[in-house]
Amino acid sequence: MTAAAQADDRMRADLTALFGEAVRSVSAEVAMPSRLPASPHGRTIVIAVGKGAADMMRIALERTTDPAMQGLVVTRHGHLPPGDVNWPNVEVIEAGHPYPDENSVRAAHRALELAGTLQAGDRMLVLLSGGGSALLAAPAPGLNLADKQAITRALLQSGATIEEINRVRKHLSAIKGGRLAVAAGAAAVTTWIISDVPGDDPSFVSSGPTVADNSSLEMAREIIDRYGIRPPAEVAAALQDPANETPSADSLGLAGCETLVIARARDALAGAARLAGEIGYHVTDLGDQLQAEARHLGASHAALSRRLARAGGPRRAVLSGGETTVTVVNKAGRGGRNLEYLLGLAVALDGEPGIWALACDTDGIDGTEHAAGAVVTPTTLVRAAKAGLDPASHLAENNAFLFFEALGDLVVTGPTLTNVNDFRAILIHPAGGIDS
C-alpha cells in the first residue's frame, strides 16, 4: 500500500471514529436518566416515539421499578434493535418515515387511546426522538392520510426548515401541538426528548405532542404561501378552520407538564470534540444550529477549509451540526441533506490537498436512502472523472447519493437508534501533510 493510500485510510478511520463517538454520546444508554419518574399513585404508561424509540423503551424497561408498566413503541420501519423486542406489556408499531402511512395513523390513535385511559394519580412518560411527526399521524377532522402525505411531500421538497414544516403539521393534526397531553387529562405527564431540531425547542421535536405550541394557523398559512405550495383543497380549508388552532397551555393545563431535553446536537459535537483532541486535532466548533441550503453550506465550509489548510499551523478538525435544507428540482433524484452538502463541498474544494470530510445523519439514514452519509477526500473529483461522473450535473439533479455510491464512498451504518440530526467533520492537514 502506498503512503498516500495509508494516509487516506487513516483519515477515513479518524472521521468514522468521530462520527461513532458523536452518536454514542447521544445514545439512549448515555442520555436517559438513571431512574424513571414514579407514578404518583396509580398506573404508569410509557409512549416512545421516533427513530430512537425502541432503544429508549429498552432502557426504560431496564431502569423502571414498576413491573406493571405498560408501553407503546412507535418507530420507523427497520429501526428496531437486533434481537427479541417482545417486551411484556409493550406494543410495537413500525410506521412510515419521512411520509406517514396507515401504521402512522394507527399508532397515533393508539397513543391517544392509551392516554385517554389515564386518571388523576397516573403518569404518562413520553420518550421522543426525531421522526415522530411522520410516525404519529392523526389527521385533523376533514382530512385523510392522502392529504397528510401530499402536504408533507410538498413541504419536504420546498426547502422549508423543520420548524416551518412542523408549524404546518401541528395545525393539521389531532395529536401534535400538545394534544396528546390534553388526552391524558388529569394524569401527570413527563416528556424526555432526544432533540433533532436546531435550537432544541421541545415544541418542535416530533411536532410536540405533549408540549404547548406558540404558533398559529396564520403562521402556517404564511409558510404555505412563502414556499409557493398549492395544498389539497381539504388542507387549505383546514388551515382556515379556527378549530385547528393548537391548544392553549394556560386554558388546557399543558403548562404543568414536565419536559426535559436529555440529548441534543451539542452533546454529539462535544463528544466528537473530546475525541478529536485526544487523537491530535485542534478543534474548530462551528456550532450545532447551522441551517442553510445544503450545497451552499458545503461551498461555504470549503472556502473556510481552504483558508485553514493554506494558513499552516496544527492539524484541525472543523465540526458542525444542525439541519440543512434541500430544494428538490428533480423529484426522481436520489440524495439527502448530508450527501448534497458533501457534493457541494467537493465541487468547491476542487481537489484541494490535505482536506477530508464526513457528513452523516446521526440516525444512520440520510434522506430516504440507506446510507448515513459519505466521505469526501482530496481525490474525490479525480476518481469521479476516471469513473465518468460529472459532479456538477449530479448536484444539479439532486443525485448526490448516486455520485458517492459509484465512488464507494458512502457511509453505511444502519439505524443508530438515536437522532440529533446532521453531524459534519472536516479534517485539515495544512500543506497536505499527514504527520502528527
CSV table of C-alpha atoms in Angstrom, one decimal, residues 2-432:
chain,number,residue,atom,x,y,z
A,2,THR,CA,1.3,3.4,-0.9
A,3,ALA,CA,1.9,6.2,1.6
A,4,ALA,CA,-1.0,8.1,0.1
A,5,ALA,CA,-3.3,5.2,0.4
A,6,GLN,CA,-2.3,4.7,4.0
A,7,ALA,CA,-2.9,8.4,4.7
A,8,ASP,CA,-6.3,8.1,3.2
A,9,ASP,CA,-7.2,5.1,5.3
A,10,ARG,CA,-6.1,6.8,8.4
A,11,MET,CA,-8.2,9.9,7.7
A,12,ARG,CA,-11.2,7.9,6.9
A,13,ALA,CA,-10.8,6.0,10.1
A,14,ASP,CA,-10.5,9.2,12.1
A,15,LEU,CA,-13.7,10.6,10.5
A,16,THR,CA,-15.6,7.4,11.2
A,17,ALA,CA,-14.4,7.3,14.8
A,18,LEU,CA,-15.5,10.9,15.3
A,19,PHE,CA,-19.0,10.1,13.9
A,20,GLY,CA,-19.2,7.0,16.1
A,21,GLU,CA,-18.4,9.0,19.2
A,22,ALA,CA,-20.9,11.6,18.3
A,23,VAL,CA,-23.6,9.0,18.0
A,24,ARG,CA,-22.6,7.2,21.2
A,25,SER,CA,-22.7,10.5,23.1
A,26,VAL,CA,-26.4,10.9,22.4
A,27,SER,CA,-27.5,7.3,22.7
A,28,ALA,CA,-30.3,6.3,25.0
A,29,GLU,CA,-27.8,4.4,27.1
A,30,VAL,CA,-25.9,7.5,27.8
A,31,ALA,CA,-28.7,10.1,27.8
A,32,MET,CA,-31.5,8.5,29.7
A,33,PRO,CA,-31.8,9.4,33.4
A,34,SER,CA,-30.9,6.6,35.7
A,35,ARG,CA,-34.4,6.5,37.2
A,36,LEU,CA,-37.8,6.8,35.7
A,37,PRO,CA,-40.3,9.1,37.4
A,38,ALA,CA,-42.7,7.1,39.5
A,39,SER,CA,-46.5,7.3,39.1
A,40,PRO,CA,-47.9,9.5,41.9
A,41,HIS,CA,-50.5,6.9,43.0
A,42,GLY,CA,-51.5,4.7,40.1
A,43,ARG,CA,-50.6,3.4,36.7
A,44,THR,CA,-47.6,4.4,34.5
A,45,ILE,CA,-47.8,4.3,30.7
A,46,VAL,CA,-44.7,4.9,28.6
A,47,ILE,CA,-45.1,6.0,25.0
A,48,ALA,CA,-41.9,6.1,23.0
A,49,VAL,CA,-42.0,7.7,19.5
A,50,GLY,CA,-39.3,8.4,17.0
A,51,LYS,CA,-36.3,6.8,15.3
A,52,GLY,CA,-34.7,6.2,18.8
A,53,ALA,CA,-38.0,5.0,20.3
A,54,ALA,CA,-37.1,1.3,20.6
A,55,ASP,CA,-33.8,1.9,22.3
A,56,MET,CA,-35.3,4.5,24.7
A,57,MET,CA,-38.0,1.9,25.6
A,58,ARG,CA,-35.4,-0.8,26.2
A,59,ILE,CA,-33.5,1.5,28.6
A,60,ALA,CA,-36.8,2.5,30.3
A,61,LEU,CA,-37.6,-1.2,30.9
A,62,GLU,CA,-34.2,-1.8,32.4
A,63,ARG,CA,-34.4,1.1,34.7
A,64,THR,CA,-38.1,1.0,35.8
A,65,THR,CA,-39.1,-0.2,39.2
A,66,ASP,CA,-42.7,-0.8,38.1
A,67,PRO,CA,-43.2,-4.3,36.8
A,68,ALA,CA,-46.7,-3.5,35.6
A,69,MET,CA,-45.6,-0.5,33.4
A,70,GLN,CA,-47.4,-0.5,30.1
A,71,GLY,CA,-45.8,0.8,26.9
A,72,LEU,CA,-46.1,1.7,23.3
A,73,VAL,CA,-43.2,2.0,20.8
A,74,VAL,CA,-43.7,3.8,17.5
A,75,THR,CA,-40.7,3.8,15.3
A,76,ARG,CA,-39.6,3.9,11.7
A,77,HIS,CA,-39.8,0.6,9.7
A,78,GLY,CA,-36.4,-1.1,10.2
A,79,HIS,CA,-35.5,0.9,13.3
A,80,LEU,CA,-35.9,-1.9,15.9
A,81,PRO,CA,-32.8,-3.1,17.8
A,82,PRO,CA,-31.5,-6.6,16.9
A,83,GLY,CA,-32.8,-9.4,19.0
A,84,ASP,CA,-36.1,-10.0,20.8
A,85,VAL,CA,-38.4,-7.0,21.2
A,86,ASN,CA,-41.3,-8.9,22.5
A,87,TRP,CA,-41.3,-7.0,25.7
A,88,PRO,CA,-44.1,-7.8,28.3
A,89,ASN,CA,-46.9,-5.2,28.2
A,90,VAL,CA,-45.3,-3.2,25.4
A,91,GLU,CA,-46.9,-2.8,22.0
A,92,VAL,CA,-44.6,-2.1,19.0
A,93,ILE,CA,-45.7,-0.4,15.8
A,94,GLU,CA,-43.4,0.3,12.9
A,95,ALA,CA,-44.6,3.2,10.7
A,96,GLY,CA,-43.7,5.3,7.7
A,97,HIS,CA,-41.0,8.0,7.5
A,98,PRO,CA,-40.5,10.6,6.1
A,99,TYR,CA,-44.0,10.2,4.8
A,100,PRO,CA,-46.7,8.9,7.1
A,101,ASP,CA,-48.5,5.6,6.3
A,102,GLU,CA,-51.5,3.7,7.6
A,103,ASN,CA,-49.5,2.5,10.5
A,104,SER,CA,-48.7,6.1,11.4
A,105,VAL,CA,-52.4,6.7,11.7
A,106,ARG,CA,-53.0,3.5,13.7
A,107,ALA,CA,-50.1,4.4,16.0
A,108,ALA,CA,-51.4,7.9,16.7
A,109,HIS,CA,-54.9,6.7,17.5
A,110,ARG,CA,-53.4,4.0,19.8
A,111,ALA,CA,-51.4,6.6,21.7
A,112,LEU,CA,-54.4,8.8,22.1
A,113,GLU,CA,-56.4,5.8,23.3
A,114,LEU,CA,-53.8,4.9,25.9
A,115,ALA,CA,-53.6,8.5,27.1
A,116,GLY,CA,-57.4,8.6,27.4
A,117,THR,CA,-57.4,5.7,29.9
A,118,LEU,CA,-55.3,7.6,32.4
A,119,GLN,CA,-56.8,9.2,35.5
A,120,ALA,CA,-55.6,11.6,38.3
A,121,GLY,CA,-52.7,9.9,40.1
A,122,ASP,CA,-51.5,8.1,37.0
A,123,ARG,CA,-48.4,9.1,34.9
A,124,MET,CA,-47.7,9.2,31.2
A,125,LEU,CA,-44.0,9.2,30.4
A,126,VAL,CA,-43.4,10.1,26.7
A,127,LEU,CA,-40.0,9.4,25.2
A,128,LEU,CA,-39.5,11.4,22.0
A,129,SER,CA,-36.8,11.4,19.3
A,130,GLY,CA,-36.7,12.7,15.8
A,131,GLY,CA,-39.1,11.4,13.2
A,132,GLY,CA,-42.2,11.4,15.3
A,133,SER,CA,-44.0,13.9,13.1
A,134,ALA,CA,-44.4,11.3,10.4
A,135,LEU,CA,-44.7,8.3,12.7
A,136,LEU,CA,-47.7,9.7,14.6
A,137,ALA,CA,-50.2,11.0,12.1
A,138,ALA,CA,-53.8,11.6,13.3
A,139,PRO,CA,-55.4,13.8,10.6
A,140,ALA,CA,-57.5,16.7,11.8
A,141,PRO,CA,-61.2,16.4,11.1
A,142,GLY,CA,-62.0,16.6,7.4
A,143,LEU,CA,-58.5,15.3,6.4
A,144,ASN,CA,-57.3,11.9,5.5
A,145,LEU,CA,-53.9,10.1,5.1
A,146,ALA,CA,-53.5,11.1,1.5
A,147,ASP,CA,-53.9,14.8,2.4
A,148,LYS,CA,-51.2,14.4,5.1
A,149,GLN,CA,-48.9,12.6,2.7
A,150,ALA,CA,-49.3,15.3,0.0
A,151,ILE,CA,-48.6,18.3,2.2
A,152,THR,CA,-45.7,16.5,3.9
A,153,ARG,CA,-44.1,15.8,0.5
A,154,ALA,CA,-44.7,19.3,-0.7
A,155,LEU,CA,-43.1,20.8,2.4
A,156,LEU,CA,-40.1,18.5,2.5
A,157,GLN,CA,-39.3,19.3,-1.2
A,158,SER,CA,-39.8,23.0,-0.8
A,159,GLY,CA,-36.7,24.0,1.1
A,160,ALA,CA,-38.6,24.9,4.3
A,161,THR,CA,-36.9,24.5,7.6
A,162,ILE,CA,-38.0,21.8,10.1
A,163,GLU,CA,-39.6,24.4,12.3
A,164,GLU,CA,-41.6,25.8,9.5
A,165,ILE,CA,-42.7,22.3,8.4
A,166,ASN,CA,-43.8,21.3,11.9
A,167,ARG,CA,-45.7,24.6,12.4
A,168,VAL,CA,-47.9,23.5,9.5
A,169,ARG,CA,-48.1,19.9,10.7
A,170,LYS,CA,-49.3,20.9,14.1
A,171,HIS,CA,-52.4,22.6,12.6
A,172,LEU,CA,-53.4,19.6,10.6
A,173,SER,CA,-53.3,17.1,13.4
A,174,ALA,CA,-55.4,15.6,16.2
A,175,ILE,CA,-52.3,14.6,18.3
A,176,LYS,CA,-49.5,17.2,17.6
A,177,GLY,CA,-49.0,20.6,19.3
A,178,GLY,CA,-49.8,19.3,22.8
A,179,ARG,CA,-53.0,17.3,22.0
A,180,LEU,CA,-51.6,14.0,23.3
A,181,ALA,CA,-51.0,15.6,26.7
A,182,VAL,CA,-54.6,17.0,26.7
A,183,ALA,CA,-55.8,13.5,26.0
A,184,ALA,CA,-54.1,12.4,29.3
A,185,GLY,CA,-56.5,14.6,31.3
A,186,ALA,CA,-55.5,15.0,34.9
A,187,ALA,CA,-52.7,12.4,34.8
A,188,ALA,CA,-49.1,13.6,35.3
A,189,VAL,CA,-47.2,14.0,32.0
A,190,THR,CA,-43.4,13.8,31.8
A,191,THR,CA,-41.6,14.1,28.4
A,192,TRP,CA,-37.9,13.2,27.8
A,193,ILE,CA,-36.6,14.3,24.5
A,194,ILE,CA,-33.6,13.5,22.2
A,195,SER,CA,-33.7,16.6,20.2
A,196,ASP,CA,-33.2,16.7,16.4
A,197,VAL,CA,-34.2,20.3,15.8
A,198,PRO,CA,-31.8,23.3,15.8
A,199,GLY,CA,-32.2,25.3,18.9
A,200,ASP,CA,-33.7,22.3,20.8
A,201,ASP,CA,-37.2,23.9,21.2
A,202,PRO,CA,-39.1,20.9,22.6
A,203,SER,CA,-42.3,22.0,20.9
A,204,PHE,CA,-40.8,21.2,17.5
A,205,VAL,CA,-39.4,17.7,18.3
A,206,SER,CA,-41.9,15.3,16.7
A,207,SER,CA,-44.2,18.3,16.5
A,208,GLY,CA,-44.5,18.5,20.2
A,209,PRO,CA,-47.4,16.1,21.0
A,210,THR,CA,-47.1,16.8,24.7
A,211,VAL,CA,-45.7,20.4,24.6
A,212,ALA,CA,-47.6,23.6,24.3
A,213,ASP,CA,-47.4,25.3,20.9
A,214,ASN,CA,-46.8,29.0,20.3
A,215,SER,CA,-47.5,29.1,16.6
A,216,SER,CA,-50.8,29.8,14.9
A,217,LEU,CA,-52.9,29.0,11.9
A,218,GLU,CA,-51.9,32.3,10.4
A,219,MET,CA,-48.3,31.4,10.7
A,220,ALA,CA,-49.0,28.0,9.0
A,221,ARG,CA,-50.8,29.7,6.1
A,222,GLU,CA,-48.0,32.2,5.7
A,223,ILE,CA,-45.4,29.3,5.4
A,224,ILE,CA,-47.5,27.6,2.7
A,225,ASP,CA,-47.7,30.9,0.8
A,226,ARG,CA,-44.0,31.7,1.2
A,227,TYR,CA,-42.9,28.5,-0.5
A,228,GLY,CA,-45.5,28.6,-3.2
A,229,ILE,CA,-47.1,25.4,-2.1
A,230,ARG,CA,-50.5,24.5,-3.6
A,231,PRO,CA,-52.1,22.3,-0.9
A,232,PRO,CA,-55.0,20.0,-1.5
A,233,ALA,CA,-58.3,21.8,-1.1
A,234,GLU,CA,-59.1,20.0,2.2
A,235,VAL,CA,-55.7,21.1,3.6
A,236,ALA,CA,-56.3,24.7,2.6
A,237,ALA,CA,-59.7,24.5,4.3
A,238,ALA,CA,-58.3,23.0,7.5
A,239,LEU,CA,-55.8,25.8,7.8
A,240,GLN,CA,-58.7,28.3,7.7
A,241,ASP,CA,-60.6,26.5,10.4
A,242,PRO,CA,-60.3,28.1,13.9
A,243,ALA,CA,-61.0,24.6,15.4
A,244,ASN,CA,-57.5,23.6,14.3
A,245,GLU,CA,-55.6,26.2,16.4
A,246,THR,CA,-53.3,24.3,18.8
A,247,PRO,CA,-54.4,24.1,22.5
A,248,SER,CA,-53.6,26.9,24.8
A,249,ALA,CA,-51.1,25.9,27.6
A,250,ASP,CA,-53.0,28.0,30.1
A,251,SER,CA,-56.5,27.0,29.2
A,252,LEU,CA,-55.8,23.3,29.0
A,253,GLY,CA,-53.2,22.8,31.7
A,254,LEU,CA,-50.2,22.0,29.5
A,255,ALA,CA,-48.0,24.5,31.3
A,256,GLY,CA,-47.8,22.0,34.2
A,257,CYS,CA,-46.3,19.2,32.1
A,258,GLU,CA,-42.7,18.3,32.9
A,259,THR,CA,-40.4,18.4,29.8
A,260,LEU,CA,-36.7,17.6,29.7
A,261,VAL,CA,-34.3,17.6,26.7
A,262,ILE,CA,-31.9,14.8,27.6
A,263,ALA,CA,-29.7,14.8,24.4
A,264,ARG,CA,-29.0,17.3,21.7
A,265,ALA,CA,-26.7,18.0,18.8
A,266,ARG,CA,-24.4,20.0,21.2
A,267,ASP,CA,-23.8,16.8,23.1
A,268,ALA,CA,-22.8,14.9,19.9
A,269,LEU,CA,-20.4,17.7,18.9
A,270,ALA,CA,-18.9,17.8,22.4
A,271,GLY,CA,-18.2,14.0,22.3
A,272,ALA,CA,-16.6,14.3,18.9
A,273,ALA,CA,-14.6,17.3,20.0
A,274,ARG,CA,-13.2,15.4,23.0
A,275,LEU,CA,-12.1,12.5,20.9
A,276,ALA,CA,-10.6,14.8,18.2
A,277,GLY,CA,-8.5,16.5,20.8
A,278,GLU,CA,-7.3,13.1,22.2
A,279,ILE,CA,-6.1,12.0,18.7
A,280,GLY,CA,-4.3,15.2,18.0
A,281,TYR,CA,-6.6,17.7,16.3
A,282,HIS,CA,-7.1,21.3,17.1
A,283,VAL,CA,-10.9,21.7,17.1
A,284,THR,CA,-12.9,24.4,15.5
A,285,ASP,CA,-16.5,24.2,16.5
A,286,LEU,CA,-18.9,26.0,14.2
A,287,GLY,CA,-22.0,25.2,16.3
A,288,ASP,CA,-24.9,22.9,16.3
A,289,GLN,CA,-27.6,25.1,14.8
A,290,LEU,CA,-26.5,25.6,11.2
A,291,GLN,CA,-29.4,25.9,8.8
A,292,ALA,CA,-28.9,26.7,5.1
A,293,GLU,CA,-29.3,25.2,1.7
A,294,ALA,CA,-27.1,22.1,1.9
A,295,ARG,CA,-24.9,22.7,-1.2
A,296,HIS,CA,-24.4,26.4,-0.2
A,297,LEU,CA,-23.3,25.4,3.3
A,298,GLY,CA,-20.9,22.9,1.7
A,299,ALA,CA,-19.4,25.6,-0.5
A,300,SER,CA,-19.0,27.9,2.4
A,301,HIS,CA,-17.2,25.3,4.5
A,302,ALA,CA,-15.0,24.5,1.6
A,303,ALA,CA,-13.8,28.1,1.5
A,304,LEU,CA,-13.1,28.1,5.2
A,305,SER,CA,-11.2,24.8,5.0
A,306,ARG,CA,-9.1,26.0,2.1
A,307,ARG,CA,-8.1,29.1,4.1
A,308,LEU,CA,-7.2,27.0,7.1
A,309,ALA,CA,-5.2,24.5,5.1
A,310,ARG,CA,-3.2,27.2,3.4
A,311,ALA,CA,-2.5,29.1,6.6
A,312,GLY,CA,-0.4,26.3,8.1
A,313,GLY,CA,-0.5,25.5,11.8
A,314,PRO,CA,-1.8,22.4,13.6
A,315,ARG,CA,-4.0,19.7,12.3
A,316,ARG,CA,-7.6,20.8,12.5
A,317,ALA,CA,-11.0,19.2,13.0
A,318,VAL,CA,-13.8,21.5,11.9
A,319,LEU,CA,-17.1,20.3,13.5
A,320,SER,CA,-20.7,21.4,13.0
A,321,GLY,CA,-24.3,20.2,13.4
A,322,GLY,CA,-27.8,21.4,12.7
A,323,GLU,CA,-30.2,20.6,9.9
A,324,THR,CA,-29.6,21.9,6.3
A,325,THR,CA,-32.4,22.0,3.7
A,326,VAL,CA,-32.6,20.8,0.1
A,327,THR,CA,-34.7,22.4,-2.6
A,328,VAL,CA,-35.7,19.5,-4.8
A,329,VAL,CA,-35.8,20.2,-8.5
A,330,ASN,CA,-35.6,16.6,-9.7
A,331,LYS,CA,-38.3,14.6,-7.9
A,332,ALA,CA,-36.7,11.4,-9.2
A,333,GLY,CA,-33.3,12.3,-7.7
A,334,ARG,CA,-31.6,10.2,-5.1
A,335,GLY,CA,-29.8,12.1,-2.4
A,336,GLY,CA,-30.0,13.5,1.1
A,337,ARG,CA,-29.1,16.6,3.0
A,338,ASN,CA,-25.7,15.4,4.0
A,339,LEU,CA,-24.8,13.9,0.6
A,340,GLU,CA,-25.8,17.2,-1.1
A,341,TYR,CA,-23.7,19.1,1.4
A,342,LEU,CA,-20.7,16.9,0.6
A,343,LEU,CA,-21.1,17.2,-3.1
A,344,GLY,CA,-21.3,21.0,-2.8
A,345,LEU,CA,-18.2,20.8,-0.6
A,346,ALA,CA,-16.3,18.6,-3.0
A,347,VAL,CA,-17.0,20.8,-6.1
A,348,ALA,CA,-15.9,23.9,-4.2
A,349,LEU,CA,-12.8,22.3,-2.8
A,350,ASP,CA,-11.8,21.3,-6.4
A,351,GLY,CA,-9.3,18.7,-5.2
A,352,GLU,CA,-7.6,20.9,-2.5
A,353,PRO,CA,-4.9,18.7,-0.9
A,354,GLY,CA,-5.0,17.9,2.8
A,355,ILE,CA,-8.7,18.0,3.4
A,356,TRP,CA,-11.0,15.1,4.2
A,357,ALA,CA,-14.7,15.4,5.3
A,358,LEU,CA,-17.6,13.4,6.5
A,359,ALA,CA,-21.3,14.4,6.8
A,360,CYS,CA,-23.8,12.0,8.2
A,361,ASP,CA,-27.3,12.0,9.7
A,362,THR,CA,-27.0,10.7,13.3
A,363,ASP,CA,-30.0,8.4,12.8
A,364,GLY,CA,-28.0,6.4,10.2
A,365,ILE,CA,-30.3,7.3,7.3
A,366,ASP,CA,-29.7,10.4,5.2
A,367,GLY,CA,-33.0,11.3,3.4
A,368,THR,CA,-34.7,8.2,2.1
A,369,GLU,CA,-31.6,6.2,1.2
A,370,HIS,CA,-29.9,3.5,3.2
A,371,ALA,CA,-26.6,5.4,3.8
A,372,ALA,CA,-26.0,7.7,6.8
A,373,GLY,CA,-23.9,10.0,4.6
A,374,ALA,CA,-20.5,9.8,2.8
A,375,VAL,CA,-16.8,10.9,2.8
A,376,VAL,CA,-15.0,13.4,0.6
A,377,THR,CA,-11.3,13.1,0.1
A,378,PRO,CA,-8.7,15.1,-1.9
A,379,THR,CA,-9.1,12.5,-4.7
A,380,THR,CA,-12.9,12.6,-4.9
A,381,LEU,CA,-13.0,14.7,-8.1
A,382,VAL,CA,-10.1,12.8,-9.8
A,383,ARG,CA,-11.7,9.5,-9.1
A,384,ALA,CA,-15.1,10.8,-10.3
A,385,ALA,CA,-13.5,11.9,-13.6
A,386,LYS,CA,-12.0,8.5,-14.1
A,387,ALA,CA,-15.4,6.9,-13.5
A,388,GLY,CA,-17.1,9.3,-16.0
A,389,LEU,CA,-19.1,11.1,-13.2
A,390,ASP,CA,-19.9,14.7,-13.6
A,391,PRO,CA,-20.3,16.2,-10.1
A,392,ALA,CA,-22.0,19.4,-11.2
A,393,SER,CA,-24.8,17.5,-13.1
A,394,HIS,CA,-25.3,15.1,-10.1
A,395,LEU,CA,-25.6,18.1,-7.8
A,396,ALA,CA,-28.0,20.0,-10.2
A,397,GLU,CA,-30.2,16.9,-10.4
A,398,ASN,CA,-30.3,16.0,-6.7
A,399,ASN,CA,-28.4,12.8,-7.3
A,400,ALA,CA,-25.6,13.0,-4.7
A,401,PHE,CA,-26.4,9.5,-3.5
A,402,LEU,CA,-25.6,8.0,-6.9
A,403,PHE,CA,-22.4,10.0,-7.1
A,404,PHE,CA,-21.0,8.8,-3.8
A,405,GLU,CA,-22.3,5.3,-4.3
A,406,ALA,CA,-20.4,5.0,-7.6
A,407,LEU,CA,-17.2,6.0,-5.9
A,408,GLY,CA,-17.7,3.6,-3.0
A,409,ASP,CA,-17.6,6.5,-0.5
A,410,LEU,CA,-21.0,6.0,1.2
A,411,VAL,CA,-21.0,5.6,5.0
A,412,VAL,CA,-23.5,2.8,5.8
A,413,THR,CA,-24.2,2.2,9.5
A,414,GLY,CA,-27.8,1.1,9.5
A,415,PRO,CA,-30.2,2.7,12.0
A,416,THR,CA,-28.3,4.1,15.0
A,417,LEU,CA,-31.4,4.2,17.2
A,418,THR,CA,-30.9,7.9,18.1
A,419,ASN,CA,-31.2,11.1,16.2
A,420,VAL,CA,-29.8,14.7,16.8
A,421,ASN,CA,-29.7,15.5,13.1
A,422,ASP,CA,-26.6,16.2,10.9
A,423,PHE,CA,-23.1,15.7,12.0
A,424,ARG,CA,-20.2,17.1,9.9
A,425,ALA,CA,-16.5,16.8,10.4
A,426,ILE,CA,-13.7,18.3,8.2
A,427,LEU,CA,-10.2,17.2,8.9
A,428,ILE,CA,-7.4,19.5,7.7
A,429,HIS,CA,-3.7,18.8,7.4
A,430,PRO,CA,-2.0,22.0,6.4
A,431,ALA,CA,0.1,21.8,3.2
A,432,GLY,CA,-1.3,18.3,2.7
